[in-house]
Coordinates of C-alpha atoms in Angstrom, one line a residue:
Chain A
M612 CA 5.4 23.8 -0.9
L613 CA 5.6 21.0 1.7
T614 CA 4.0 23.2 4.4
A615 CA 1.2 24.1 2.1
L616 CA 0.6 20.4 1.2
A617 CA 0.6 19.4 4.8
N618 CA -2.7 21.1 5.3
P619 CA -5.3 18.3 5.0
T620 CA -7.8 20.5 3.1
R621 CA -5.2 21.6 0.6
F622 CA -4.0 18.0 0.3
L623 CA -7.6 16.8 -0.5
A624 CA -7.9 19.5 -3.2
L625 CA -4.5 18.8 -4.8
S626 CA -4.7 15.0 -4.6
G627 CA -8.2 15.1 -6.0
R628 CA -6.8 16.7 -9.2
V629 CA -3.7 14.4 -9.4
L630 CA -5.5 11.1 -8.6
P631 CA -7.3 10.5 -11.9
W632 CA -4.2 11.2 -14.0
L633 CA -2.1 9.0 -11.7
S634 CA -4.6 6.1 -12.0
G635 CA -4.9 6.6 -15.8
A636 CA -1.1 6.5 -16.1
A637 CA -0.9 3.4 -13.9
A638 CA -3.5 1.6 -16.1
V639 CA -1.7 2.6 -19.4
V640 CA 1.8 1.7 -18.2
L641 CA 0.6 -1.7 -16.8
A642 CA -1.2 -2.4 -20.0
V643 CA 1.9 -1.7 -22.1
G644 CA 4.0 -3.8 -19.6
F645 CA 1.7 -6.8 -19.8
W646 CA 1.6 -6.6 -23.6
L647 CA 5.4 -6.7 -23.6
V648 CA 5.4 -9.6 -21.1
F649 CA 3.0 -11.8 -23.1
F650 CA 3.9 -10.8 -26.7
N651 CA 7.6 -9.7 -26.6
V652 CA 9.5 -11.3 -23.8
P653 CA 11.2 -14.6 -24.8
D654 CA 11.1 -17.7 -22.7
D655 CA 14.1 -18.0 -20.4
Y656 CA 16.7 -20.7 -21.4
Q657 CA 16.4 -22.4 -18.0
Q658 CA 13.1 -21.4 -16.6
G659 CA 11.0 -21.4 -19.8
A660 CA 7.7 -19.5 -19.7
T661 CA 7.6 -19.3 -15.9
V662 CA 9.9 -16.3 -16.2
R663 CA 6.7 -14.3 -16.8
I664 CA 5.8 -14.7 -13.1
M665 CA 8.8 -12.5 -12.4
Y666 CA 6.9 -9.5 -13.8
V667 CA 4.4 -9.6 -10.9
H668 CA 6.5 -11.2 -8.2
V669 CA 9.5 -8.7 -8.4
P670 CA 7.5 -5.5 -8.5
A671 CA 5.4 -6.8 -5.6
A672 CA 8.6 -7.6 -3.6
W673 CA 10.0 -4.1 -4.3
L674 CA 6.7 -2.4 -3.3
S675 CA 6.5 -4.4 -0.1
L676 CA 9.8 -2.8 0.9
F677 CA 9.1 0.6 -0.6
L678 CA 5.7 1.0 1.2
Y679 CA 7.3 0.0 4.5
A680 CA 10.1 2.6 4.0
M681 CA 7.4 5.2 3.2
M682 CA 5.5 4.1 6.4
T683 CA 8.8 4.6 8.4
A684 CA 9.3 8.1 7.0
S685 CA 5.7 8.9 8.0
A686 CA 6.3 7.4 11.4
I687 CA 9.1 9.8 12.0
G688 CA 6.8 12.6 10.9
T689 CA 4.3 11.4 13.5
L690 CA 6.8 11.2 16.3
V691 CA 8.8 14.3 15.6
W692 CA 6.3 16.8 14.2
R693 CA 3.0 15.1 15.4
H694 CA 1.5 16.0 12.1
P695 CA -1.9 14.4 11.5
L696 CA -1.2 14.0 7.7
A697 CA 1.8 11.8 8.7
D698 CA -0.5 9.7 10.8
V699 CA -2.9 9.4 7.8
A700 CA 0.0 8.5 5.4
Q701 CA 1.1 5.7 7.8
K702 CA -2.3 4.3 8.2
A703 CA -3.2 4.3 4.5
A704 CA 0.1 2.5 3.5
A705 CA -0.2 -0.5 5.8
P706 CA -3.0 -2.5 4.0
I707 CA -1.5 -1.8 0.6
G708 CA 2.0 -2.9 1.8
A709 CA 0.5 -6.0 3.3
A710 CA -1.4 -6.8 0.1
F711 CA 1.8 -6.5 -2.0
T712 CA 3.8 -8.5 0.5
F713 CA 1.2 -11.3 0.4
L714 CA 1.2 -11.1 -3.5
C715 CA 5.0 -11.4 -3.5
L716 CA 4.8 -14.5 -1.2
V717 CA 2.1 -16.3 -3.1
T718 CA 3.5 -15.6 -6.6
G719 CA 6.9 -16.7 -5.3
A720 CA 5.4 -20.0 -4.1
I721 CA 3.7 -20.5 -7.5
W722 CA 7.0 -19.8 -9.2
G723 CA 9.0 -21.9 -6.8
K724 CA 7.0 -25.1 -7.3
P725 CA 8.0 -25.7 -10.9
M726 CA 11.5 -24.3 -10.6
W727 CA 12.6 -25.4 -7.1
G728 CA 10.3 -28.4 -6.8
T729 CA 8.7 -26.9 -3.6
W730 CA 6.1 -24.2 -2.7
W731 CA 8.0 -23.1 0.3
V732 CA 11.4 -23.4 2.0
W733 CA 12.4 -21.7 5.3
D734 CA 15.4 -19.8 3.8
A735 CA 16.4 -16.3 4.9
R736 CA 14.7 -14.4 2.1
L737 CA 11.4 -16.2 2.2
T738 CA 11.2 -16.2 6.0
S739 CA 12.2 -12.5 6.3
E740 CA 9.5 -11.6 3.7
L741 CA 7.0 -13.6 5.8
V742 CA 8.1 -11.8 8.9
L743 CA 7.5 -8.5 7.0
L744 CA 3.9 -9.6 6.3
L745 CA 3.4 -10.4 10.0
I746 CA 4.7 -7.0 10.9
Y747 CA 2.3 -5.3 8.5
L748 CA -0.6 -7.4 9.9
G749 CA 0.5 -6.4 13.5
I750 CA 0.5 -2.8 12.5
I751 CA -3.0 -3.0 11.0
G752 CA -4.1 -4.8 14.2
L753 CA -2.6 -2.1 16.4
W754 CA -4.3 0.7 14.4
R755 CA -7.6 -1.0 15.2
A756 CA -6.8 -1.6 18.9
F757 CA -7.0 2.2 19.7
E758 CA -10.1 4.3 19.8
E759 CA -8.2 7.6 19.6
P760 CA -6.4 8.0 16.2
S761 CA -3.5 10.2 17.4
A762 CA -2.7 7.7 20.3
A763 CA -2.8 4.8 17.8
A764 CA -0.5 6.8 15.4
R765 CA 2.2 7.2 18.1
A766 CA 2.0 3.5 19.1
V767 CA 2.1 2.4 15.5
A768 CA 4.9 4.7 14.7
I769 CA 7.1 3.1 17.4
M770 CA 6.2 -0.4 16.2
T771 CA 6.9 0.7 12.6
L772 CA 10.4 2.1 13.5
V773 CA 11.2 -1.1 15.4
G774 CA 10.0 -3.3 12.5
F775 CA 12.2 -1.4 10.0
V776 CA 15.1 -3.5 11.3
N777 CA 13.6 -6.3 9.1
I778 CA 13.9 -4.3 5.9
P779 CA 17.7 -4.6 5.4
I780 CA 17.4 -8.2 6.5
V781 CA 15.0 -8.9 3.6
K782 CA 17.1 -7.0 1.1
F783 CA 20.5 -8.4 2.1
S784 CA 19.4 -11.9 3.3
V785 CA 20.5 -13.4 0.0
D786 CA 24.0 -12.0 0.5
W787 CA 24.3 -12.7 4.2
W788 CA 23.1 -16.3 4.1
N789 CA 23.2 -19.2 1.7
T790 CA 19.7 -19.2 0.4
L791 CA 17.7 -21.2 -2.2
H792 CA 16.4 -17.8 -3.4
Q793 CA 18.7 -16.3 -6.1
P794 CA 20.8 -13.3 -5.2
A795 CA 20.1 -9.8 -6.4
S796 CA 19.9 -9.7 -10.2
V797 CA 18.7 -6.2 -11.1
F798 CA 20.3 -3.7 -8.7
R799 CA 23.8 -5.0 -8.1
L800 CA 27.4 -4.0 -8.6
G801 CA 28.5 -4.7 -12.1
G802 CA 25.0 -4.2 -13.6
S803 CA 22.0 -6.3 -14.0
S804 CA 22.4 -10.0 -14.9
I805 CA 19.1 -10.1 -16.7
D806 CA 19.1 -9.7 -20.5
A807 CA 17.8 -6.4 -21.8
S808 CA 14.9 -8.1 -23.6
M809 CA 13.6 -9.3 -20.2
L810 CA 14.9 -6.4 -18.1
W811 CA 13.0 -3.5 -19.8
P812 CA 9.6 -5.1 -19.5
L813 CA 10.3 -5.7 -15.9
L814 CA 11.1 -2.0 -15.3
V815 CA 7.9 -1.0 -17.2
T816 CA 5.7 -3.3 -15.0
A817 CA 7.6 -2.1 -11.9
V818 CA 6.8 1.6 -12.8
G819 CA 3.1 0.6 -13.5
F820 CA 2.7 -1.2 -10.2
S821 CA 4.4 1.7 -8.4
L822 CA 2.1 4.3 -10.0
L823 CA -0.8 2.0 -8.9
A824 CA 0.5 1.8 -5.4
I825 CA 0.9 5.5 -5.1
A826 CA -2.6 6.1 -6.5
L827 CA -4.0 3.7 -4.0
H828 CA -2.0 5.3 -1.2
L829 CA -3.3 8.8 -2.1
S830 CA -6.8 7.5 -2.3
G831 CA -6.4 5.8 1.1
M832 CA -5.1 9.0 2.6
R833 CA -8.1 11.0 1.3
T834 CA -10.5 8.4 2.7
E835 CA -8.7 8.4 6.1
I836 CA -9.0 12.2 6.3
L837 CA -12.7 11.9 5.6
R838 CA -13.0 9.1 8.2
R839 CA -11.5 11.4 10.8
R840 CA -13.8 14.2 9.9
V841 CA -16.8 11.8 10.2
R842 CA -15.5 10.7 13.6
A843 CA -15.0 14.2 14.9
L844 CA -18.5 15.3 13.7
S845 CA -20.1 12.2 15.1
L846 CA -18.5 12.9 18.5
Q847 CA -19.8 16.5 18.3
E848 CA -23.3 15.3 17.4
A849 CA -23.2 12.8 20.3
Q850 CA -22.1 15.4 22.7
R851 CA -24.8 17.8 21.5
R852 CA -27.4 15.1 22.3
E853 CA -25.9 14.0 25.7
P854 CA -23.5 16.6 27.1
L855 CA -21.0 15.2 29.6
P856 CA -21.6 16.4 33.2
G857 CA -19.6 19.6 33.8
S858 CA -18.6 19.9 30.1
Q859 CA -19.1 23.0 27.9
P860 CA -22.0 22.6 25.6
A861 CA -20.7 21.7 22.1
S862 CA -20.8 24.5 19.6
I863 CA -22.8 23.1 16.8
E864 CA -24.3 24.9 13.9
V865 CA -27.8 23.7 13.4
T866 CA -29.2 24.9 10.1
P867 CA -32.9 25.6 10.1
Chain B
M378 CA 0.4 -19.5 -24.7
S379 CA 0.2 -23.1 -23.6
G380 CA 2.8 -25.6 -22.3
P381 CA 3.7 -27.3 -19.1
Y382 CA 3.8 -24.1 -17.0
F383 CA 0.6 -22.5 -18.3
G384 CA -1.3 -23.3 -15.1
Y385 CA 1.3 -21.7 -12.9
I386 CA 1.4 -18.5 -14.9
L387 CA -2.4 -18.3 -15.0
A388 CA -2.5 -18.9 -11.2
A389 CA 0.1 -16.1 -10.6
Y390 CA -1.6 -13.5 -12.8
G391 CA -5.1 -14.6 -11.6
F392 CA -4.0 -14.1 -8.0
A393 CA -2.4 -10.7 -8.8
A394 CA -5.7 -9.6 -10.5
L395 CA -7.6 -10.7 -7.4
V396 CA -5.3 -8.7 -5.0
V397 CA -5.1 -5.6 -7.2
G398 CA -8.9 -5.7 -7.9
G399 CA -9.6 -6.1 -4.2
L400 CA -7.4 -3.1 -3.4
V401 CA -9.1 -0.9 -6.0
L402 CA -12.6 -2.0 -5.0
R403 CA -11.8 -1.5 -1.3
A404 CA -10.5 2.0 -2.1
F405 CA -13.7 2.9 -4.0
W406 CA -16.1 1.4 -1.4
D407 CA -14.4 2.9 1.6
H408 CA -14.2 6.3 0.0
R409 CA -17.9 6.2 -0.9
T410 CA -18.9 5.1 2.6
Q411 CA -17.0 8.1 4.2
V412 CA -18.4 10.6 1.7
R413 CA -21.9 9.4 2.4
A414 CA -21.4 9.4 6.2
L415 CA -20.1 13.0 6.0
A416 CA -23.0 14.1 3.8
A417 CA -25.5 12.5 6.2
L418 CA -23.9 14.4 9.2
E419 CA -23.9 17.7 7.3
A420 CA -27.5 17.1 6.3
R421 CA -28.3 16.8 10.0
G422 CA -26.7 20.2 10.5
V423 CA -23.4 19.1 12.1
R424 CA -20.7 21.0 10.3
R425 CA -16.9 21.6 10.7
R426 CA -15.9 25.0 12.0
S427 CA -14.3 26.0 8.7
R428 CA -17.5 25.1 6.9
R429 CA -19.6 27.0 9.5
A430 CA -17.4 30.1 9.0
A431 CA -18.0 29.9 5.3
T432 CA -21.8 29.5 5.7
P433 CA -23.6 32.8 5.6

């Protein structure tokens, strides 16, 4: 199954069939989630209506880590198996991960101002999440610094693996250091500390945003495969026009 | 919904809509650009080996 999927042409065919359903499911689940958030979720006894910011902020934070973990798994695929589809998966995830990390930081600042009295504080959770954004931006920059995609993929894979050190720091920063940011309240020993009336809508929006992120990632992978085909054919065409000295003439099919 | 925090909630959801909308638009635009570039190359007779093999 995985071997069959790892063929880019098969991947394009299968993802082309899955993508509309995935996008539709993301839209429906997000619509249900936001209906719950704005018409069912009660105000928090301490935070009042600002608790509604949580339904964007927390899924964005989870996805910023999830997408980096996915990039790391793809980086291993690039370095160990040198599979082009792993390169494509790495490249497509970076801008989506960066966008969700940025969304997490901005919505956190907007939530922080009325609740903490400040937009920003250099505590461990906020700072490590900012470092995650900088790593994402560095990875995007590194992709653009190389002309040859497979060379870029290997360099980016190494940087991605090194950057993974930051992921447990983001996750456990609230336990390891004394932070203004609250400790984990959903996934923790002893169960969630959030009331069910607020927790279920959070899980619904988290599923909706995750489906959206996966749909965007699949779409990005499909586009990247096409970009590589365009690049390869453009090189063939250029070589047909101006063959390099001593090189074999390019084998190009020219239709009449 | 109104109240002292309405502006903060609106700003958070407005920014989220901007980011998500941007990601979706970028995905559509980028895909369309590559599909058109590939079609233009194929129209000029430059084809992939697998496509050539399939062409009679």
